[in-house]
Each structure stands twice: as C-alpha cells, then as structure tokens.
Short mmCIF file of C-alpha atoms in Angstrom, two decimals:
data_model
loop_
_atom_site.label_atom_id
_atom_site.label_comp_id
_atom_site.label_asym_id
_atom_site.label_seq_id
_atom_site.Cartn_x
_atom_site.Cartn_y
_atom_site.Cartn_z
CA MET F 1 3.76 14.06 -25.89
CA ASP F 2 6.01 16.88 -24.97
CA LYS F 3 5.66 19.42 -22.07
CA ALA F 4 3.29 21.85 -23.94
CA GLU F 5 1.23 19.00 -25.50
CA LEU F 6 0.81 17.57 -21.87
CA GLN F 7 -0.15 20.93 -20.30
CA ALA F 8 -2.66 21.39 -23.19
CA PHE F 9 -4.22 18.03 -22.86
CA MET F 10 -4.51 18.55 -18.97
CA GLU F 11 -6.30 21.90 -19.67
CA SER F 12 -8.70 20.59 -22.04
CA HIS F 13 -9.57 17.08 -20.24
CA PHE F 14 -9.32 18.24 -16.57
CA PRO F 15 -10.00 21.92 -16.66
CA GLN F 16 -11.03 21.76 -13.01
CA VAL F 17 -7.34 21.12 -11.88
CA ALA F 18 -5.12 22.07 -14.70
CA GLU F 19 -4.15 25.42 -13.38
CA ASP F 20 -2.88 23.99 -10.08
CA PHE F 21 -0.27 21.88 -11.75
CA ARG F 22 2.74 22.75 -13.95
CA ILE F 23 4.97 20.52 -15.56
CA GLU F 24 8.83 21.62 -14.54
CA LYS F 25 10.72 18.78 -16.37
CA LEU F 26 10.03 16.09 -18.66
CA ASP F 27 12.29 13.08 -19.67
CA VAL F 28 11.50 9.59 -20.93
CA GLY F 29 9.77 7.90 -18.06
CA GLU F 30 10.35 10.67 -15.72
CA ILE F 31 8.55 13.94 -14.74
CA THR F 32 8.55 16.74 -12.22
CA VAL F 33 5.43 18.50 -11.63
CA ARG F 34 4.72 21.44 -9.54
CA LEU F 35 1.66 21.77 -7.22
CA HIS F 36 0.80 25.55 -6.83
CA VAL F 37 -0.46 25.53 -3.30
CA SER F 38 -3.45 27.76 -2.55
CA GLU F 39 -5.87 28.40 0.26
CA LYS F 40 -7.95 25.27 -0.89
CA ASN F 41 -5.00 23.10 -0.33
CA LEU F 42 -4.19 24.16 3.20
CA ARG F 43 -4.98 22.69 6.44
CA PRO F 44 -4.99 24.49 9.88
CA GLY F 45 -1.28 25.68 10.63
CA GLY F 46 -0.67 26.33 6.98
CA THR F 47 0.20 22.72 6.15
CA VAL F 48 -0.92 21.25 2.93
CA SER F 49 -3.69 18.68 2.87
CA GLY F 50 -3.35 14.82 2.30
CA PRO F 51 -5.61 14.84 -0.64
CA SER F 52 -3.54 17.50 -2.36
CA MET F 53 -0.35 15.41 -1.96
CA PHE F 54 -2.29 12.57 -3.29
CA SER F 55 -3.48 14.56 -6.10
CA LEU F 56 0.02 15.47 -7.02
CA ALA F 57 1.48 12.06 -6.98
CA ASP F 58 -1.62 10.99 -9.14
CA VAL F 59 -1.24 13.63 -11.53
CA SER F 60 2.60 13.20 -11.68
CA ILE F 61 2.15 9.51 -12.89
CA TYR F 62 -0.68 10.08 -15.15
CA LEU F 63 1.33 12.70 -17.04
CA ALA F 64 4.56 10.69 -17.15
CA ILE F 65 2.36 7.51 -18.59
CA LEU F 66 0.75 10.03 -21.23
CA ALA F 67 4.11 11.37 -22.38
CA MET F 68 5.06 7.69 -23.06
CA ILE F 69 1.70 6.43 -24.57
CA GLY F 70 0.11 9.52 -25.84
CA PRO F 71 -3.41 10.94 -24.81
CA GLN F 72 -5.25 8.26 -23.15
CA ALA F 73 -7.69 10.11 -21.19
CA LEU F 74 -8.98 6.85 -19.91
CA ALA F 75 -6.11 5.40 -18.14
CA VAL F 76 -7.35 5.02 -14.48
CA THR F 77 -5.48 4.65 -11.21
CA THR F 78 -6.13 1.22 -9.85
CA ASN F 79 -3.92 1.34 -6.52
CA CYS F 80 -1.92 3.95 -4.66
CA ALA F 81 0.16 3.42 -1.66
CA ILE F 82 1.43 6.75 -0.09
CA ASP F 83 3.72 7.34 3.11
CA PHE F 84 3.30 10.65 4.58
CA MET F 85 6.74 11.45 6.29
CA ARG F 86 6.89 15.02 7.21
CA LYS F 87 4.75 18.10 7.64
CA PRO F 88 4.88 20.10 4.36
CA GLU F 89 6.30 23.60 4.75
CA ALA F 90 3.62 26.27 5.10
CA GLY F 91 3.19 28.46 2.05
CA ALA F 92 5.62 26.51 -0.19
CA ASP F 93 4.47 24.63 -3.34
CA LEU F 94 4.93 20.98 -3.55
CA ILE F 95 7.22 19.61 -6.31
CA GLY F 96 6.59 15.79 -7.39
CA THR F 97 9.22 13.95 -9.00
CA ALA F 98 7.88 10.66 -10.58
CA ARG F 99 9.37 7.82 -12.74
CA ILE F 100 7.88 5.00 -14.43
CA LEU F 101 9.26 1.61 -13.42
CA LYS F 102 7.12 -0.60 -15.75
CA LEU F 103 4.93 0.13 -18.74
CA GLY F 104 3.19 -2.99 -19.54
CA ARG F 105 0.36 -3.36 -22.14
CA ALA F 106 -2.43 -3.36 -19.49
CA LEU F 107 -0.58 -1.93 -16.31
CA ALA F 108 1.81 0.79 -15.66
CA VAL F 109 3.54 1.18 -12.50
CA GLY F 110 5.50 4.20 -11.31
CA ASP F 111 6.65 6.12 -7.90
CA VAL F 112 6.61 9.54 -6.84
CA LEU F 113 8.62 11.45 -4.42
CA ILE F 114 7.16 14.80 -3.17
CA ARG F 115 9.31 17.56 -1.34
CA SER F 116 8.16 21.11 -0.49
CA ASP F 117 9.78 23.72 -2.89
CA GLY F 118 13.35 24.55 -1.74
CA ASN F 119 13.71 21.83 0.83
CA PRO F 120 15.51 18.51 -0.09
CA GLN F 121 13.84 16.24 2.52
CA PRO F 122 10.64 14.15 1.25
CA VAL F 123 7.38 14.78 2.62
CA ALA F 124 5.50 11.88 0.97
CA ARG F 125 6.40 9.15 -1.22
CA ALA F 126 3.79 7.13 -3.37
CA GLY F 127 3.64 4.19 -5.39
CA LEU F 128 0.90 3.85 -8.01
CA THR F 129 -0.52 1.54 -10.73
CA TYR F 130 -2.61 2.66 -13.54
CA SER F 131 -4.54 0.57 -15.76
CA ILE F 132 -4.38 1.27 -19.44
CA PRO F 133 -7.34 0.68 -21.57
CA PRO F 134 -6.80 -1.55 -24.92
CA LYS F 135 -6.51 0.58 -28.03
CA SER F 136 -9.56 0.58 -30.04
CA GLY F 137 -9.35 -0.08 -33.56
CA MET S 1 -17.18 11.82 21.38
CA ASP S 2 -20.70 11.15 19.86
CA LYS S 3 -22.08 12.12 16.24
CA ALA S 4 -22.95 15.57 17.21
CA GLU S 5 -19.50 16.33 18.95
CA LEU S 6 -17.49 14.97 16.10
CA GLN S 7 -19.49 16.81 13.74
CA ALA S 8 -18.98 20.06 15.60
CA PHE S 9 -15.24 19.29 16.00
CA MET S 10 -14.80 18.95 12.23
CA GLU S 11 -16.53 22.24 11.53
CA SER S 12 -14.49 24.26 13.98
CA HIS S 13 -11.03 22.50 13.07
CA PHE S 14 -11.63 21.68 9.41
CA PRO S 15 -14.07 24.51 8.28
CA GLN S 16 -12.81 24.18 4.63
CA VAL S 17 -14.07 20.52 4.25
CA ALA S 18 -16.46 19.94 7.13
CA GLU S 19 -19.64 20.79 5.16
CA ASP S 20 -18.99 18.16 2.65
CA PHE S 21 -19.07 15.23 4.89
CA ARG S 22 -21.81 13.99 7.24
CA ILE S 23 -21.39 11.16 9.82
CA GLU S 24 -24.26 8.86 9.04
CA LYS S 25 -23.63 6.34 11.83
CA LEU S 26 -21.40 5.71 14.64
CA ASP S 27 -20.59 2.69 16.85
CA VAL S 28 -17.48 1.53 18.77
CA GLY S 29 -14.68 1.25 16.22
CA GLU S 30 -17.02 1.99 13.40
CA ILE S 31 -18.28 4.74 11.38
CA THR S 32 -20.33 5.32 8.16
CA VAL S 33 -19.65 8.84 6.55
CA ARG S 34 -21.22 10.44 3.66
CA LEU S 35 -19.40 12.61 0.98
CA HIS S 36 -21.73 15.13 -0.66
CA VAL S 37 -20.64 14.75 -4.32
CA SER S 38 -20.55 18.31 -5.88
CA GLU S 39 -19.22 19.90 -8.98
CA LYS S 40 -15.60 20.20 -7.29
CA ASN S 41 -15.49 16.35 -6.84
CA LEU S 42 -16.12 15.50 -10.22
CA ARG S 43 -14.14 14.47 -13.20
CA PRO S 44 -14.98 14.28 -16.90
CA GLY S 45 -18.03 11.96 -17.35
CA GLY S 46 -19.42 12.87 -13.88
CA THR S 47 -17.17 10.37 -12.10
CA VAL S 48 -15.94 11.27 -8.51
CA SER S 49 -12.41 12.14 -8.52
CA GLY S 50 -9.60 9.82 -6.81
CA PRO S 51 -8.41 12.61 -4.30
CA SER S 52 -12.20 12.98 -3.40
CA MET S 53 -12.36 9.29 -2.42
CA PHE S 54 -8.97 9.40 -0.76
CA SER S 55 -10.36 12.50 1.30
CA LEU S 56 -13.33 10.33 2.36
CA ALA S 57 -11.26 7.30 3.34
CA ASP S 58 -8.89 9.80 5.39
CA VAL S 59 -11.91 11.62 7.18
CA SER S 60 -13.75 8.26 7.84
CA ILE S 61 -10.61 6.89 9.92
CA TYR S 62 -9.77 10.06 11.54
CA LEU S 63 -13.41 10.57 12.86
CA ALA S 64 -13.57 7.05 13.76
CA ILE S 65 -10.23 7.26 15.90
CA LEU S 66 -11.41 10.74 17.53
CA ALA S 67 -14.83 8.99 18.51
CA MET S 68 -12.34 6.71 20.58
CA ILE S 69 -9.68 8.90 21.80
CA GLY S 70 -11.47 12.32 21.97
CA PRO S 71 -10.52 15.47 20.17
CA GLN S 72 -7.03 15.27 19.11
CA ALA S 73 -6.58 17.60 16.23
CA LEU S 74 -2.92 16.61 15.61
CA ALA S 75 -3.36 13.03 14.79
CA VAL S 76 -1.84 12.60 11.26
CA THR S 77 -2.31 10.02 8.66
CA THR S 78 1.13 8.22 7.80
CA ASN S 79 0.30 5.85 5.46
CA CYS S 80 -2.67 5.08 3.14
CA ALA S 81 -2.94 2.10 0.65
CA ILE S 82 -6.13 2.38 -1.76
CA ASP S 83 -7.60 0.39 -4.49
CA PHE S 84 -9.92 1.80 -7.08
CA MET S 85 -11.96 -0.90 -8.33
CA ARG S 86 -15.10 0.53 -10.07
CA LYS S 87 -15.97 3.85 -11.46
CA PRO S 88 -18.28 5.66 -8.90
CA GLU S 89 -21.89 6.42 -10.29
CA ALA S 90 -22.38 9.90 -11.78
CA GLY S 91 -24.11 12.10 -9.55
CA ALA S 92 -24.36 9.83 -6.34
CA ASP S 93 -23.05 10.54 -3.09
CA LEU S 94 -20.26 8.18 -1.71
CA ILE S 95 -20.72 6.31 1.58
CA GLY S 96 -17.48 5.30 3.58
CA THR S 97 -17.69 2.51 6.10
CA ALA S 98 -14.54 2.32 8.14
CA ARG S 99 -13.56 0.19 10.99
CA ILE S 100 -10.46 0.55 13.46
CA LEU S 101 -8.60 -2.66 13.69
CA LYS S 102 -6.05 -1.44 15.96
CA LEU S 103 -5.82 1.38 18.49
CA GLY S 104 -2.36 1.44 20.06
CA ARG S 105 -0.55 3.94 22.36
CA ALA S 106 1.30 5.71 19.17
CA LEU S 107 -0.40 4.22 16.01
CA ALA S 108 -3.95 3.53 14.99
CA VAL S 109 -4.71 1.27 11.74
CA GLY S 110 -8.18 1.06 10.17
CA ASP S 111 -9.65 0.16 6.67
CA VAL S 112 -12.74 1.83 4.68
CA LEU S 113 -14.91 0.37 2.14
CA ILE S 114 -16.38 3.05 -0.20
CA ARG S 115 -19.61 2.60 -2.19
CA SER S 116 -21.74 4.83 -4.35
CA ASP S 117 -24.94 5.69 -2.52
CA GLY S 118 -27.73 3.22 -3.58
CA ASN S 119 -25.29 0.72 -4.95
CA PRO S 120 -23.90 -2.34 -2.89
CA GLN S 121 -20.66 -2.94 -4.87
CA PRO S 122 -17.47 -1.30 -3.47
CA VAL S 123 -15.79 1.49 -5.61
CA ALA S 124 -12.66 1.57 -3.45
CA ARG S 125 -11.02 0.28 -0.57
CA ALA S 126 -8.29 1.63 1.64
CA GLY S 127 -6.19 0.88 4.71
CA LEU S 128 -4.82 3.66 6.65
CA THR S 129 -2.31 4.35 9.41
CA TYR S 130 -2.72 7.14 11.93
CA SER S 131 0.01 8.38 14.25
CA ILE S 132 -1.31 9.61 17.48
CA PRO S 133 0.72 12.21 19.29
CA PRO S 134 1.63 11.52 23.08
CA LYS S 135 -0.80 13.20 25.47
CA SER S 136 0.75 16.20 26.74
CA GLY S 137 0.79 16.77 30.60
CA MET L 1 -13.61 -25.27 -7.56
CA ASP L 2 -14.66 -26.60 -4.01
CA LYS L 3 -12.41 -27.08 -1.20
CA ALA L 4 -11.28 -30.57 -2.10
CA GLU L 5 -10.53 -29.38 -5.75
CA LEU L 6 -8.65 -26.39 -4.35
CA GLN L 7 -6.41 -28.29 -2.14
CA ALA L 8 -5.69 -30.85 -4.79
CA PHE L 9 -4.78 -28.05 -7.14
CA MET L 10 -2.58 -26.51 -4.66
CA GLU L 11 -0.78 -30.07 -3.94
CA SER L 12 -0.11 -30.45 -7.63
CA HIS L 13 0.96 -27.00 -8.53
CA PHE L 14 2.59 -25.84 -5.60
CA PRO L 15 4.08 -28.91 -3.77
CA GLN L 16 6.65 -26.76 -1.86
CA VAL L 17 4.17 -24.83 0.14
CA ALA L 18 0.70 -26.77 -0.11
CA GLU L 19 1.30 -28.92 2.91
CA ASP L 20 1.49 -25.61 5.15
CA PHE L 21 -1.96 -24.52 4.44
CA ARG L 22 -5.41 -25.77 4.85
CA ILE L 23 -8.94 -24.53 3.50
CA GLU L 24 -10.97 -24.13 6.47
CA LYS L 25 -13.93 -22.77 4.86
CA LEU L 26 -15.18 -21.81 1.37
CA ASP L 27 -17.92 -19.63 0.21
CA VAL L 28 -18.75 -17.72 -2.76
CA GLY L 29 -16.12 -14.78 -2.81
CA GLU L 30 -14.83 -15.73 0.77
CA ILE L 31 -12.71 -18.24 2.22
CA THR L 32 -10.78 -19.07 5.30
CA VAL L 33 -7.31 -20.50 5.13
CA ARG L 34 -5.23 -21.87 8.12
CA LEU L 35 -1.13 -21.51 8.22
CA HIS L 36 0.25 -24.57 9.94
CA VAL L 37 2.96 -22.78 11.84
CA SER L 38 6.17 -24.66 12.10
CA GLU L 39 9.79 -23.78 12.80
CA LYS L 40 10.56 -22.46 9.69
CA ASN L 41 7.83 -19.67 9.97
CA LEU L 42 9.22 -18.58 13.34
CA ARG L 43 11.36 -15.66 14.34
CA PRO L 44 13.25 -14.95 17.66
CA GLY L 45 10.80 -15.08 20.69
CA GLY L 46 8.55 -17.45 18.87
CA THR L 47 6.53 -14.94 16.83
CA VAL L 48 5.55 -15.75 13.26
CA SER L 49 7.69 -14.21 10.52
CA GLY L 50 6.50 -11.29 8.32
CA PRO L 51 7.01 -13.22 5.12
CA SER L 52 4.82 -15.98 6.56
CA MET L 53 1.98 -13.67 7.08
CA PHE L 54 2.51 -12.35 3.67
CA SER L 55 2.49 -15.84 2.51
CA LEU L 56 -0.94 -16.61 4.09
CA ALA L 57 -2.45 -13.33 2.76
CA ASP L 58 -1.27 -13.96 -0.78
CA VAL L 59 -2.37 -17.98 -0.89
CA SER L 60 -5.77 -16.82 0.60
CA ILE L 61 -6.67 -14.55 -2.12
CA TYR L 62 -5.36 -16.56 -4.76
CA LEU L 63 -7.50 -19.69 -3.83
CA ALA L 64 -10.74 -17.43 -3.22
CA ILE L 65 -9.95 -16.17 -6.84
CA LEU L 66 -9.32 -19.99 -8.18
CA ALA L 67 -12.70 -20.94 -6.28
CA MET L 68 -14.46 -18.47 -8.71
CA ILE L 69 -12.72 -18.58 -11.97
CA GLY L 70 -11.39 -22.22 -11.92
CA PRO L 71 -7.89 -23.46 -12.32
CA GLN L 72 -5.39 -20.52 -13.66
CA ALA L 73 -2.12 -21.29 -12.25
CA LEU L 74 -0.88 -18.38 -14.03
CA ALA L 75 -2.89 -15.62 -12.15
CA VAL L 76 0.00 -13.64 -10.54
CA THR L 77 0.03 -11.08 -7.60
CA THR L 78 0.68 -7.51 -8.94
CA ASN L 79 0.34 -5.76 -5.54
CA CYS L 80 0.05 -6.23 -1.85
CA ALA L 81 -0.46 -3.65 1.08
CA ILE L 82 -0.14 -5.30 4.45
CA ASP L 83 -0.35 -3.82 7.89
CA PHE L 84 1.30 -5.68 10.77
CA MET L 85 -0.72 -4.75 13.71
CA ARG L 86 0.21 -7.19 16.71
CA LYS L 87 2.79 -9.93 17.28
CA PRO L 88 1.10 -13.11 16.42
CA GLU L 89 0.87 -15.55 19.50
CA ALA L 90 3.79 -17.96 19.92
CA GLY L 91 2.96 -21.37 18.88
CA ALA L 92 -0.32 -20.65 17.30
CA ASP L 93 -1.56 -21.16 13.88
CA LEU L 94 -2.46 -18.25 11.81
CA ILE L 95 -6.09 -17.92 10.32
CA GLY L 96 -6.52 -15.92 7.29
CA THR L 97 -10.03 -14.77 6.24
CA ALA L 98 -10.11 -13.27 2.78
CA ARG L 99 -12.97 -11.74 0.59
CA ILE L 100 -12.87 -10.83 -3.02
CA LEU L 101 -14.16 -7.34 -3.66
CA LYS L 102 -13.80 -7.14 -7.37
CA LEU L 103 -13.35 -9.77 -9.93
CA GLY L 104 -12.93 -8.24 -13.21
CA ARG L 105 -11.90 -9.40 -16.41
CA ALA L 106 -8.20 -8.82 -15.97
CA LEU L 107 -7.92 -7.78 -12.38
CA ALA L 108 -9.02 -9.20 -9.12
CA VAL L 109 -8.89 -7.13 -5.79
CA GLY L 110 -9.38 -8.74 -2.21
CA ASP L 111 -8.51 -8.36 1.36
CA VAL L 112 -7.57 -10.41 4.23
CA LEU L 113 -7.70 -10.25 7.89
CA ILE L 114 -5.30 -12.68 9.82
CA ARG L 115 -5.54 -13.86 13.26
CA SER L 116 -3.94 -15.96 15.70
CA ASP L 117 -5.93 -19.02 16.15
CA GLY L 118 -7.86 -18.68 19.11
CA ASN L 119 -7.69 -15.08 19.48
CA PRO L 120 -10.26 -12.43 17.79
CA GLN L 121 -7.78 -9.45 17.48
CA PRO L 122 -6.41 -9.21 14.11
CA VAL L 123 -2.51 -9.19 13.87
CA ALA L 124 -2.26 -8.28 10.13
CA ARG L 125 -4.50 -6.98 7.36
CA ALA L 126 -3.85 -6.96 3.60
CA GLY L 127 -5.08 -5.69 0.27
CA LEU L 128 -4.04 -7.58 -2.72
CA THR L 129 -4.47 -7.20 -6.51
CA TYR L 130 -4.01 -10.32 -8.94
CA SER L 131 -3.59 -10.17 -12.66
CA ILE L 132 -5.62 -12.67 -14.28
CA PRO L 133 -4.27 -13.88 -17.80
CA PRO L 134 -6.57 -13.78 -20.64
CA LYS L 135 -8.38 -17.24 -21.49
CA SER L 136 -6.59 -18.78 -24.30
CA GLY L 137 -8.70 -20.18 -27.07
CA MET R 1 27.14 -0.52 12.24
CA ASP R 2 29.17 -1.36 9.20
CA LYS R 3 28.90 -4.43 6.78
CA ALA R 4 30.63 -6.79 8.91
CA GLU R 5 28.72 -5.88 12.15
CA LEU R 6 25.33 -5.98 10.47
CA GLN R 7 26.09 -9.37 8.78
CA ALA R 8 27.23 -10.84 12.45
CA PHE R 9 24.16 -9.17 13.90
CA MET R 10 21.86 -10.76 11.37
CA GLU R 11 23.65 -14.12 11.91
CA SER R 12 23.21 -14.11 15.68
CA HIS R 13 19.77 -12.97 15.85
CA PHE R 14 18.29 -14.35 12.74
CA PRO R 15 19.80 -17.69 11.89
CA GLN R 16 17.14 -19.23 10.18
CA VAL R 17 17.50 -16.80 7.45
CA ALA R 18 20.88 -14.93 7.73
CA GLU R 19 22.74 -17.24 5.12
CA ASP R 20 20.15 -16.29 2.46
CA PHE R 21 21.16 -12.81 2.43
CA ARG R 22 24.45 -10.98 1.89
CA ILE R 23 25.09 -7.30 2.22
CA GLU R 24 26.70 -6.17 -0.99
CA LYS R 25 27.13 -2.43 -0.38
CA LEU R 26 26.35 -0.07 2.50
CA ASP R 27 26.39 3.80 2.53
CA VAL R 28 24.48 6.31 4.98
CA GLY R 29 20.78 5.61 4.29
CA GLU R 30 21.27 3.45 1.59
CA ILE R 31 22.10 -0.63 1.44
CA THR R 32 22.20 -3.06 -1.40
CA VAL R 33 21.52 -6.75 -0.17
CA ARG R 34 21.61 -10.09 -2.24
CA LEU R 35 19.18 -12.85 -1.96
CA HIS R 36 20.90 -16.07 -2.67
CA VAL R 37 18.10 -17.93 -4.50
CA SER R 38 17.58 -21.54 -3.83
CA GLU R 39 15.25 -24.24 -4.09
CA LYS R 40 13.01 -23.15 -1.36
CA ASN R 41 12.23 -19.72 -2.95
CA LEU R 42 11.28 -21.03 -6.47
CA ARG R 43 8.12 -21.53 -7.74
CA PRO R 44 6.73 -23.59 -10.78
CA GLY R 45 8.88 -22.30 -13.87
CA GLY R 46 11.84 -21.43 -11.73
CA THR R 47 10.42 -17.88 -10.74
CA VAL R 48 11.18 -16.55 -7.40
CA SER R 49 8.14 -16.55 -4.79
CA GLY R 50 6.53 -13.44 -3.76
CA PRO R 51 7.32 -14.16 0.01
CA SER R 52 11.06 -14.21 -1.08
CA MET R 53 10.88 -10.84 -2.53
CA PHE R 54 8.85 -9.56 0.34
CA SER R 55 11.55 -11.01 2.46
CA LEU R 56 14.30 -9.37 0.65
CA ALA R 57 12.57 -5.88 0.70
CA ASP R 58 11.98 -6.41 4.46
CA VAL R 59 15.48 -7.48 5.41
CA SER R 60 16.99 -4.68 3.25
CA ILE R 61 15.04 -1.79 5.00
CA TYR R 62 15.75 -3.35 8.52
CA LEU R 63 19.45 -3.58 7.94
CA ALA R 64 19.50 0.07 6.54
CA ILE R 65 17.81 1.12 9.56
CA LEU R 66 20.16 -0.78 12.17
CA ALA R 67 23.37 0.74 10.26
CA MET R 68 21.98 4.00 11.26
CA ILE R 69 20.55 3.46 14.73
CA GLY R 70 22.67 0.40 15.99
CA PRO R 71 21.46 -3.04 17.09
CA GLN R 72 17.74 -2.89 17.77
CA ALA R 73 16.40 -6.37 17.23
CA LEU R 74 13.04 -5.17 18.17
CA ALA R 75 12.37 -2.77 15.31
CA VAL R 76 9.23 -4.29 13.64
CA THR R 77 7.79 -3.66 10.33
CA THR R 78 4.21 -2.03 10.56
CA ASN R 79 3.40 -1.53 7.02
CA CYS R 80 4.55 -2.93 3.59
CA ALA R 81 3.15 -1.89 0.04
CA ILE R 82 4.77 -4.04 -2.89
CA ASP R 83 4.24 -3.82 -6.48
CA PHE R 84 5.25 -6.99 -8.34
CA MET R 85 6.17 -5.90 -11.92
CA ARG R 86 8.07 -8.60 -13.64
CA LYS R 87 8.69 -12.23 -13.39
CA PRO R 88 12.26 -12.81 -11.66
CA GLU R 89 14.61 -14.46 -13.98
CA ALA R 90 14.76 -18.41 -13.07
CA GLY R 91 18.00 -19.27 -11.52
CA ALA R 92 19.18 -15.75 -10.81
CA ASP R 93 19.89 -14.07 -7.43
CA LEU R 94 17.65 -11.11 -6.31
CA ILE R 95 19.41 -7.65 -5.59
CA GLY R 96 17.53 -5.26 -3.29
CA THR R 97 18.67 -1.79 -3.18
CA ALA R 98 17.00 0.25 -0.46
CA ARG R 99 17.12 3.80 0.78
CA ILE R 100 15.80 5.32 4.20
CA LEU R 101 13.61 8.23 3.42
CA LYS R 102 12.70 9.22 6.94
CA LEU R 103 14.37 8.08 10.22
CA GLY R 104 12.38 9.82 12.89
CA ARG R 105 12.07 9.10 16.67
CA ALA R 106 9.25 6.32 16.32
CA LEU R 107 8.93 5.65 12.71
CA ALA R 108 11.35 4.97 9.83
CA VAL R 109 10.25 4.78 6.15
CA GLY R 110 12.23 3.54 3.42
CA ASP R 111 11.64 2.00 -0.11
CA VAL R 112 13.27 -0.79 -2.13
CA LEU R 113 13.71 -1.65 -5.79
CA ILE R 114 14.35 -5.20 -6.55
CA ARG R 115 16.32 -6.58 -9.60
CA SER R 116 17.41 -10.04 -10.99
CA ASP R 117 20.99 -10.13 -10.85
CA GLY R 118 22.56 -8.94 -14.21
CA ASN R 119 19.09 -7.49 -15.35
CA PRO R 120 18.57 -3.73 -14.89
CA GLN R 121 14.81 -3.73 -15.16
CA PRO R 122 12.90 -3.54 -11.64
CA VAL R 123 10.94 -7.12 -10.80
CA ALA R 124 9.46 -5.43 -7.57
CA ARG R 125 9.37 -2.26 -5.80
CA ALA R 126 8.28 -1.91 -2.14
CA GLY R 127 7.81 0.87 0.52
CA LEU R 128 7.91 -0.17 4.18
CA THR R 129 7.53 1.50 7.53
CA TYR R 130 9.20 0.33 10.74
CA SER R 131 8.23 1.16 14.24
CA ILE R 132 11.40 1.83 16.40
CA PRO R 133 10.99 1.00 20.04
CA PRO R 134 11.62 3.78 22.44
CA LYS R 135 15.22 3.44 23.92
CA SER R 136 15.16 1.92 27.51
CA GLY R 137 17.20 3.09 30.33
#
C-alpha cells in the first residue's frame, strides 16, 4: 500500500482518529507520521499527553506494517514499551519515525522515535510488537 | 490523600479526563480505578482502544502514588511496558488494579492489571515508572 | 508436568544452567523458583547481576508454561520488560514468583516478582512473552 | 573516556565479565560492542542465550553513558525492555550498537540493536534506562 491507500484505509476503518494523523513519508519498512496536536491531546501547561504519544507510536507501526502486508485491519498490538524522555513542546505537532525490524509470519516488531515538530531531540521512544492474523483462505 | 481528595485533585488538575475515571477502592499502595468506556474509547467492533488502556494504567499508578506522597501534579511517567492479552469486551467498562512496588525518593514503580468489568480474565498488564520531582523548599 | 518432571526436563535440556535453579513451589499457572546465587552471579559489592535476575525471570516463566503445556523445548522468549527496583542482598539467593496471565495458542504472557530470600521487598519485576511453536503432527 | 579508558575501567571494576566484551567503535553518544560468544553463552542448538543478549545490551548502554559522564561505577540499570526477534547464528559473536537518546541529571535512556557478526538482520532490540547517582562532594 502506498501513502494514499494507507490514508484512505485509516479513514474508512478508524474514522475516530484518522484525521489526527497524516503520513509524511513512506519507504520500505519505514514511515514518518505526524500527529496534529489539538486541545484534546493536551495536558496542563500545554504539553502533549502520554496516551497521545502512545497513540502516535501505535499508529505509526501499524501503518508501516500495513504498507508491507496490505490491508489487515485485524493486526493487533500485543506489546508496547515506551520511554518518555522529554516534555513535548507546547503547541507543536508530534512527528513519529518508525521502522520495522522484523516482519514474521505471525509477529512483527518495530520501533518509533517521537519528536516535537521542529526540534531534533526525541521526546519518546517506543518498541512495539504486533500479532498478524493468519491469512484466511 | 483519600478517595475524595484524589478525585477532587484529578478534577481540578486534569479536567479533560477526570470524568472518565472513578476510584473504586484505595488502600496503602493499592488502588482500583474504573474507566467509564464511551464512544471515544472504542474501535471498530466495539473493542476498547489501546490508548484508552494505556491511559487507565497510567492514571491508576499516578493516583496510587499521589495517595502516598500527596498532591504532586508534576510527577511524570518515564516508562511504560504494556502487554495487551485479550480483546476487551464490547460495551463494558475497564477496571484497573494497581499496586506500588517501589516508592523511592526520585522514582516510583508500580504495575497494573486491567480487566473488563464483570470478567476475571486480564485484558492487559502494564508496568510503569514515575519520576517524582524533588520537594521544593 | 509436575515439579520432578520439570526439574528433570531442565537438567536434560539445559544442563549448563539447571543446577542454578530449584523449583520451590508449583501450582496451576503459578511457580516459585530459587536461584542459587554463586560467585558467577555477583557484581562488585556482592550484589546479584542484572543478567542473573533476567535469567531467573526467564526460567520461571518458561517452567510455568511447560508445566501447563508439557515439554516444549522450543518455546522462545519474544519479549521481556524488567524493572530493577532495589539492590539484591549480598549473599542471599533470589526467589522468583511467576504467574501466567495468558496462555494462548501461539503466545503466552506472564509476570514475575523477584525477592532476596528472607526479605519481602521486591528487587525486580518483569513481564515476559513467549512464542509457542505449533504442535507438529 | 575513550575506548582504552573504558576497556580499562571495565577490567578493573567488572573483572568477571570484562574479557567477554570488546569495544569496537566509540562516538559521542554511540558505541559498538562485541560479545565474544563462548560455551557459557550457548543454549542447545548452538544459539546464544537470552541472558547473554541482555548482558550485551546492558553493558553497551553502560559504557556509552560512562564515555559521556566519566567513571561512575554506581550507575545502575532501572529498566530494560528487550525484544528477541531472530535466533542468533550458531558460533558467531554478537555485535551491539547502542545510542544514548537522553542524558539527564538523574536518568539516562538509550537503545541497542544486536546482530550476529556478519549478518545485517537484527536478532534483538532493547531500550534501557540507567539511574545516575548524584555527584558527591
């Protein structure tokens, strides 16, 4: 799947969240995704909430996997380990850069680095595992 | 802090999310928190989203720590490792049971087991670390 | 498999490490394993090394899974998240208490609490995922 | 600290394990470390054990931190999340490539990619947090 197909897939399958995310760049096994930060993502002081960062990490890996295996709405996260390292900048979008490290028959593993737009220092880092359902006939 | 104080603290400091959570039970180093599942927490098929489960884990540990050290809005999550084990039941609230395993001067560590209300099988399990800011004068 | 069968399995399949571990207690989905701490497990100051604690966590979950599914030497760890919370006591064995939270067809998830023998405070906590190979005809 | 100083520090402070590891490359915030795989690191079938991979990840981040802050034997691992993705090759050394993502006053965070020597595919990936003791005097 290419950028347009992935974005369309997300809009049809995850209408609740699709408008929050935009795919910036897509290569084989790598993806860059923007989280449009809005009021609902914020915590006191203007910082972006932990669940929003988790969400960006999760969506980035999911889309990078789909780009490689095609539309599999049923791929599910089985594990995520996330380090929160710095406070995201108030008012800036978040940029997640993800790479797939293993794409197996049943499991896929990737990691994500998250930055505030315009600032090179990472605010969070996550490793995720997805379970890929067996292909039905 | 007791249940009422914690609930009030959450409402004044985190008005965006406070109404989603209710403290069900509080003991020394242990807490049970309910996530009122609503439309915004759902994914296709009626299952509760990963970020919602992360959020419940995060809030549960945060409140369990505050119960022990008093109102410290600035305690921040530094790490979370979460295993998603089963699909939450459609339409059921989520119940998080958290315990604090270490409460140090600078770091607190706890873990959380999450279940769908009315079902004993865990849907997710998480371990979290919080950084506790030094007490100012 | 019961305690004696598990201990025998370990000795025949993992002779390099079997003598370091002793199963103290075994219930359905729960196990207590002792790591006999010796010179090779120690770091300066007499504390037990991180890899030794990782090893105890890993073995405990592995044995708890085998107790439920039978001898499957090929079950492999896919993920471990471990929190080191306190310095283990110098000269004391380590006791790992593990429980299986999910035993699926392809994946098993469990967690482990590690203590120094004779001291109730946890020194480490870990969550692990194992991949279980499909049964061959 | 440069390569020679780090290697010497390891030999004087961790004589039990220093001979197993060799620093291959050192840059600011990045390090490449080789684990000389020997009999004691192996499991049935010739594969390298999980604790050995954990150990390489742990040592790599530790040395990368020391290179930046100087000899601090007391820096301790507080958390490690490790994904085991492929079976290491029988008889090959392991190569860990680590980078420091955050070096704070009290906490340092880094991640490590582990490969079998001569094979570009990662066998494991880990994220680690170290607690850095306050400078005395």
